[in-house]
mmCIF file with all atom_site columns, C-alpha atoms in Angstrom:
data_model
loop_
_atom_site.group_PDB
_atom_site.id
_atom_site.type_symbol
_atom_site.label_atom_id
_atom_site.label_alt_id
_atom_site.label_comp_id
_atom_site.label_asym_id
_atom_site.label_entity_id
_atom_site.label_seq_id
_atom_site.pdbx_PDB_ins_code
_atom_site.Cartn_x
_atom_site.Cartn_y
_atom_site.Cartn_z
_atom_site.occupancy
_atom_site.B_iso_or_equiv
_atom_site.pdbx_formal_charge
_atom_site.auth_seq_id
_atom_site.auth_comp_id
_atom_site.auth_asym_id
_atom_site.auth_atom_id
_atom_site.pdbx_PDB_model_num
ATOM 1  C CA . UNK A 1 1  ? 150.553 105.353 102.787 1.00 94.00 ? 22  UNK A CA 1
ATOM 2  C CA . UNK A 1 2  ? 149.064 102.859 100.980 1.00 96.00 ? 23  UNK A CA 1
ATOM 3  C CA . UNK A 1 3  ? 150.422 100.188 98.138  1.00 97.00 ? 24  UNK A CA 1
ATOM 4  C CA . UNK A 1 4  ? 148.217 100.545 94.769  1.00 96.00 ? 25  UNK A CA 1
ATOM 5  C CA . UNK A 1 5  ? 149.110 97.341  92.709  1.00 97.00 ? 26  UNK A CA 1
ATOM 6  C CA . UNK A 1 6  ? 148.021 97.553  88.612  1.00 95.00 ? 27  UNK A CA 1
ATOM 7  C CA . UNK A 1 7  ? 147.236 94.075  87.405  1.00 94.00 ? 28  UNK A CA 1
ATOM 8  C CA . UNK A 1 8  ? 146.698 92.778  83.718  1.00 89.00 ? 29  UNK A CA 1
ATOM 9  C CA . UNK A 1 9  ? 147.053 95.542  80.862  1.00 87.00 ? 30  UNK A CA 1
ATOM 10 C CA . UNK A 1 10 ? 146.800 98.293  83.706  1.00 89.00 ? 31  UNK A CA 1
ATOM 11 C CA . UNK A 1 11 ? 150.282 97.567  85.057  1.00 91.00 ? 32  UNK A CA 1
ATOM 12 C CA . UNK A 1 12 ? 151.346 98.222  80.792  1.00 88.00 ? 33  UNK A CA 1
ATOM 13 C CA . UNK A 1 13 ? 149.590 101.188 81.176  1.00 84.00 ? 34  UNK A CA 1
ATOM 14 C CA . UNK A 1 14 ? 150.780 102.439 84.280  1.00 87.00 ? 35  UNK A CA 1
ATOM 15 C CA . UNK A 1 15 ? 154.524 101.492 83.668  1.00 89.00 ? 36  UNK A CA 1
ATOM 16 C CA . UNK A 1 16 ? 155.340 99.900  86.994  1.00 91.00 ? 37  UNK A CA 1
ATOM 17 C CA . UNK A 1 17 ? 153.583 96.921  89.049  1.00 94.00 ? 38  UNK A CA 1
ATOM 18 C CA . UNK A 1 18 ? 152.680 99.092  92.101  1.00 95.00 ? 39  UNK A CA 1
ATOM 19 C CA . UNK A 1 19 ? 153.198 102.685 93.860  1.00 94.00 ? 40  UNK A CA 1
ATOM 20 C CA . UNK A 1 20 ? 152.811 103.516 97.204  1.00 95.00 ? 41  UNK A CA 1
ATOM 21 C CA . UNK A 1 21 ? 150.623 107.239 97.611  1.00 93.00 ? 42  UNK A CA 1
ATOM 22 C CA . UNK A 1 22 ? 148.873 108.760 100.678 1.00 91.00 ? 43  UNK A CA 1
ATOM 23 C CA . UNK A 1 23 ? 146.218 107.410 102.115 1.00 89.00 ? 44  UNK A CA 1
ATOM 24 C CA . UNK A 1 24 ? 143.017 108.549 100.348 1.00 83.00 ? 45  UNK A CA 1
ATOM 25 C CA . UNK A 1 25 ? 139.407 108.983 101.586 1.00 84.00 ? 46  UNK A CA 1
ATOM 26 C CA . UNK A 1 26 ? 137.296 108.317 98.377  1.00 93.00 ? 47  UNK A CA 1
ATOM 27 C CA . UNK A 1 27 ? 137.847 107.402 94.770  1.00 93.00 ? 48  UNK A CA 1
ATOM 28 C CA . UNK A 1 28 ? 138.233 111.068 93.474  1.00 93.00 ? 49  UNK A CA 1
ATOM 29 C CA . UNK A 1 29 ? 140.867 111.296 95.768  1.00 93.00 ? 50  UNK A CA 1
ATOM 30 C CA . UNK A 1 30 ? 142.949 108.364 94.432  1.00 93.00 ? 51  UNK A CA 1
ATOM 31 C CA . UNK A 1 31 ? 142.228 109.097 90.944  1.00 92.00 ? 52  UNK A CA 1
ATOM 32 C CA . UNK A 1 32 ? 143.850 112.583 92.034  1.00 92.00 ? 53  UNK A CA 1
ATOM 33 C CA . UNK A 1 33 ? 146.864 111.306 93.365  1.00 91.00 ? 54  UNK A CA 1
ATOM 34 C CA . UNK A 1 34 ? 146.862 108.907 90.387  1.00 90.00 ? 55  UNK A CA 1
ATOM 35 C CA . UNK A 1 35 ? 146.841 111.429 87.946  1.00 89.00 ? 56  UNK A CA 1
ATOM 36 C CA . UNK A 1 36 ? 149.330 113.752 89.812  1.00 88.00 ? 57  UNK A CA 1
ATOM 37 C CA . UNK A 1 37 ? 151.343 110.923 89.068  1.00 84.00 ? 58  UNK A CA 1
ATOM 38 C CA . UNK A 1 38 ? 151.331 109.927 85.242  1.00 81.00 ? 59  UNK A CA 1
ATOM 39 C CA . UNK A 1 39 ? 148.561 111.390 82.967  1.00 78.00 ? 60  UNK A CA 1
ATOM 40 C CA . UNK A 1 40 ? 148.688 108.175 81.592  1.00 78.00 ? 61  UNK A CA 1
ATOM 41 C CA . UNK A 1 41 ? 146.756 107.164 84.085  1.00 85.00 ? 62  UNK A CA 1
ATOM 42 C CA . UNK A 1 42 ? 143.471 108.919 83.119  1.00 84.00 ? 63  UNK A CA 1
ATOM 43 C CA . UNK A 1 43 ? 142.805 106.636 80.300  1.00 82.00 ? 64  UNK A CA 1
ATOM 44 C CA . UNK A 1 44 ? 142.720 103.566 83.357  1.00 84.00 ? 65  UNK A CA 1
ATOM 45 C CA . UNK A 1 45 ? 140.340 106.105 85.534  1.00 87.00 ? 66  UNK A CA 1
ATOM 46 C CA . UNK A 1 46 ? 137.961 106.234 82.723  1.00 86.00 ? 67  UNK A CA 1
ATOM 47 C CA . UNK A 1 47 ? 137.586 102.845 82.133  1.00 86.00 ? 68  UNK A CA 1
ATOM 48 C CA . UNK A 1 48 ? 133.987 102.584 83.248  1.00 87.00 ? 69  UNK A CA 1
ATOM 49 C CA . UNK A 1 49 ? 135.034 98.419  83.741  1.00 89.00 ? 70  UNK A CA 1
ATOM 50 C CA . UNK A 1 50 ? 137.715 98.888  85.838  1.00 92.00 ? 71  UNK A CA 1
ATOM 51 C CA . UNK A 1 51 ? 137.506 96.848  88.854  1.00 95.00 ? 72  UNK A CA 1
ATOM 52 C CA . UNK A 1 52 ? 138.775 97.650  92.111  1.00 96.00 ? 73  UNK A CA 1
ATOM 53 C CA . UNK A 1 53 ? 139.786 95.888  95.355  1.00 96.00 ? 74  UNK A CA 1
ATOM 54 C CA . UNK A 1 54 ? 141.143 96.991  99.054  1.00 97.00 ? 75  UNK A CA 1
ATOM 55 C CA . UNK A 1 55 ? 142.700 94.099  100.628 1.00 97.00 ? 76  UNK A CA 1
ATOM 56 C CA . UNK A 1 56 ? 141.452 91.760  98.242  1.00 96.00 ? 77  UNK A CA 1
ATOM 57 C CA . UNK A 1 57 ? 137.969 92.241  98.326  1.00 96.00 ? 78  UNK A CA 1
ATOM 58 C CA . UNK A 1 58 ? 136.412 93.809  96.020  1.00 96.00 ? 79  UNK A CA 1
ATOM 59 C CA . UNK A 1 59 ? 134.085 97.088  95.846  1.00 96.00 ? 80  UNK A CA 1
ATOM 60 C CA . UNK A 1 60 ? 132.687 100.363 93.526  1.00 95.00 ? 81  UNK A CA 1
ATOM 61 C CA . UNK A 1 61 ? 133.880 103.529 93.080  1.00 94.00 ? 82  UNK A CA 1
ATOM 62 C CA . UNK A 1 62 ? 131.236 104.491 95.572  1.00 94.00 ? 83  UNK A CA 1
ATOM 63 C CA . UNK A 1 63 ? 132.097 102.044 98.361  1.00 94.00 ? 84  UNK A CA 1
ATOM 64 C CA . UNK A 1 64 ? 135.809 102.836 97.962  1.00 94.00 ? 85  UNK A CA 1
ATOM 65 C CA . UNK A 1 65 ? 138.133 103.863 100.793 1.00 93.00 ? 86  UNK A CA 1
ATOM 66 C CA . UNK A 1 66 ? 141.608 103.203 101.315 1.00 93.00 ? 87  UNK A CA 1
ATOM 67 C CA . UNK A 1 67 ? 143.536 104.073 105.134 1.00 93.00 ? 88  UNK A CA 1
ATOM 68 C CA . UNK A 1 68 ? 147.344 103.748 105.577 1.00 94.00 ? 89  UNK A CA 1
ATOM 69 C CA . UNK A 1 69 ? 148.299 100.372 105.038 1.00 96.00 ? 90  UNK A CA 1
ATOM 70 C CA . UNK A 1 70 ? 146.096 99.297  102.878 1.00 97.00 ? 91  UNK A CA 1
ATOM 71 C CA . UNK A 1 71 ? 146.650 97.676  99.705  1.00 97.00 ? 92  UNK A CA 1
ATOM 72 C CA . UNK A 1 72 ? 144.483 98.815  96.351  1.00 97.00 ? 93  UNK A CA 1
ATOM 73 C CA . UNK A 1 73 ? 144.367 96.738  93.529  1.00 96.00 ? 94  UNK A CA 1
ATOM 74 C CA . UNK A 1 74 ? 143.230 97.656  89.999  1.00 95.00 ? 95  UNK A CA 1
ATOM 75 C CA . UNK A 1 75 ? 142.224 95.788  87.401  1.00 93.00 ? 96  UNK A CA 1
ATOM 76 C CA . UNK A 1 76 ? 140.717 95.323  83.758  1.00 90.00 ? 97  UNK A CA 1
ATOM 77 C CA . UNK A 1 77 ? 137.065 93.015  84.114  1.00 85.00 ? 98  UNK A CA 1
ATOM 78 C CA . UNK A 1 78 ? 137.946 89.171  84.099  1.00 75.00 ? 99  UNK A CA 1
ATOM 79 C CA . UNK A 1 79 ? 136.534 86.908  81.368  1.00 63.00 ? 100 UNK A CA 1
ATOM 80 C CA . UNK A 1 80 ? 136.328 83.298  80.759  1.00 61.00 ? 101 UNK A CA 1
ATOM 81 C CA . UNK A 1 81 ? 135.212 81.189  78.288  1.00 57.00 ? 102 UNK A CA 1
#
């Protein structure tokens, strides 16, 4: 399994802080799972700025994989002023 923590407006999206789903081998796969969860989801998926981390650091959809244990993160862009 792995933990997927929402951060910022995702977690309002998602409705909860974290879940825990199997461990996935790509992005598609966790945006599968994802979706399979809430269909609210898909708006977050398609959010061409979403950022994403495994263990804290981060990487693209491309570069993404996730084993058991691990802990995804998701997250709107940062901005600062």
């Amino acid at each position: 399994m792995i933990k997927v923590v929402f951060l910022g407006k995702y977690r309002e999206l998602a409705g909860v802080d974290e879940l825990a789903l199997p461990a996935c081998g790509d992005f598609a796969a966790l945006a599968q799972a994802l979706m399979n969860t809430s269909a609210e989801l898909q708006q977050l998926l398609n959010d061409e700025r979403l950022l994403i981390a495994v263990n804290h650091h981060l990487v693209s959809r491309e570069q993404f994989s996730a084993r058991s244990g691990d802990e995804v993160a998701l997250m709107p862009p940062v901005t600062g002023g």
